[in-house]
Amino acid sequence: MGRHPVVSYHDAMTVRLARLLLPVVLSCTASVASSGITPGAVRVIPTHDLARDAEVARRLGAPLMIEFAADDCSYCRLLEARILEPMIRSGDYTRTVVMRSVDIDGRASLRDFDGKAVTGAALAQRYGVDLTPTLLFVDHRGRELSKRIVGIYSLDYFGGFVDDAIDRSRAKLAVRAAP
């Protein structure tokens, strides 16, 4: 009688999930490789002062969208080149969202919402961000307004996901501002 390896339910599900996600990962990897993305093409403003950025967002009645990115994250560059840069270039978002980026690898300190010095890595840890890219949508006090967006799982729909998060965040801000 032949012996069959013992495979746990978790292992079997992991294998199935890997088989399902492999085409998606390969597609995104091919997109990064073929996109011609070059370092330095990033147009999302790196934040140095979240308190100041949050004040700008508060005056606009808009959420602050924070992109947590890493230096060696090709998906971060893809997000910036294919989604965030076009959003900025369009001019359609100048009054609806304040976009900033935080480099989680950077050693330079930035000012947090309370005016205290913090590194990008410490800020990411504070928010529980452990994958890049991650987009957070926060109010002027740094409180999350909408479900965060982690990673890139579909370029075709990603802009819609970002727009939905901005709309939900703006709606929540409007409710808070109502008398």
GROMACS .gro file of C-alpha atoms in nm, residues 12-90:
model
   79
   12ALA     CA    1  -0.376   2.271   0.119
   13MET     CA    2  -0.548   2.611   0.128
   14THR     CA    3  -0.213   2.788   0.104
   15VAL     CA    4  -0.128   2.591  -0.209
   16ARG     CA    5  -0.469   2.669  -0.363
   17LEU     CA    6  -0.436   3.037  -0.281
   18ALA     CA    7  -0.086   3.047  -0.428
   19ARG     CA    8  -0.213   2.888  -0.749
   20LEU     CA    9  -0.493   3.145  -0.770
   21LEU     CA   10  -0.275   3.447  -0.696
   22LEU     CA   11   0.029   3.353  -0.904
   23PRO     CA   12  -0.115   3.492  -1.231
   24VAL     CA   13  -0.205   3.819  -1.055
   25VAL     CA   14   0.142   3.855  -0.902
   26LEU     CA   15   0.309   3.775  -1.233
   27SER     CA   16   0.087   4.026  -1.412
   28CYS     CA   17   0.171   4.304  -1.166
   29THR     CA   18   0.541   4.213  -1.179
   30ALA     CA   19   0.532   4.233  -1.558
   31SER     CA   20   0.359   4.571  -1.532
   32VAL     CA   21   0.633   4.702  -1.305
   33ALA     CA   22   0.906   4.567  -1.532
   34SER     CA   23   0.751   4.706  -1.851
   35SER     CA   24   0.635   5.039  -1.712
   36GLY     CA   25   0.965   5.218  -1.756
   37ILE     CA   26   0.934   5.359  -1.406
   38THR     CA   27   1.249   5.541  -1.309
   39PRO     CA   28   1.352   5.659  -0.965
   40GLY     CA   29   1.298   6.029  -0.917
   41ALA     CA   30   0.975   6.038  -1.121
   42VAL     CA   31   0.770   6.043  -0.799
   43ARG     CA   32   0.545   6.346  -0.772
   44VAL     CA   33   0.372   6.265  -0.444
   45ILE     CA   34   0.511   6.513  -0.193
   46PRO     CA   35   0.709   6.347   0.086
   47THR     CA   36   0.585   6.482   0.416
   48HIS     CA   37   0.814   6.649   0.664
   49ASP     CA   38   0.538   6.795   0.877
   50LEU     CA   39   0.213   6.602   0.916
   51ALA     CA   40   0.073   6.866   1.150
   52ARG     CA   41   0.106   7.130   0.876
   53ASP     CA   42  -0.028   6.893   0.607
   54ALA     CA   43  -0.322   6.802   0.830
   55GLU     CA   44  -0.400   7.169   0.885
   56VAL     CA   45  -0.414   7.221   0.507
   57ALA     CA   46  -0.649   6.923   0.480
   58ARG     CA   47  -0.865   7.054   0.767
   59ARG     CA   48  -0.903   7.395   0.601
   60LEU     CA   49  -1.007   7.223   0.276
   61GLY     CA   50  -1.245   6.987   0.457
   62ALA     CA   51  -1.052   6.707   0.288
   63PRO     CA   52  -0.885   6.391   0.409
   64LEU     CA   53  -0.509   6.351   0.423
   65MET     CA   54  -0.403   6.050   0.218
   66ILE     CA   55  -0.070   5.910   0.335
   67GLU     CA   56   0.118   5.670   0.112
   68PHE     CA   57   0.353   5.453   0.316
   69ALA     CA   58   0.629   5.347   0.076
   70ALA     CA   59   0.972   5.184   0.089
   71ASP     CA   60   1.282   5.263  -0.115
   72ASP     CA   61   1.303   4.919  -0.272
   73CYS     CA   62   0.928   4.874  -0.331
   74SER     CA   63   0.862   4.838  -0.703
   75TYR     CA   64   0.487   4.825  -0.634
   76CYS     CA   65   0.514   5.166  -0.464
   77ARG     CA   66   0.669   5.308  -0.781
   78LEU     CA   67   0.396   5.142  -0.988
   79LEU     CA   68   0.125   5.293  -0.766
   80GLU     CA   69   0.284   5.635  -0.794
   81ALA     CA   70   0.336   5.622  -1.173
   82ARG     CA   71   0.005   5.466  -1.271
   83ILE     CA   72  -0.238   5.600  -1.010
   84LEU     CA   73  -0.114   5.882  -0.787
   85GLU     CA   74   0.085   6.090  -1.039
   86PRO     CA   75  -0.203   6.093  -1.290
   87MET     CA   76  -0.438   6.196  -1.008
   88ILE     CA   77  -0.211   6.488  -0.923
   89ARG     CA   78  -0.154   6.586  -1.287
   90SER     CA   79  -0.530   6.587  -1.357
   0.00000   0.00000   0.00000
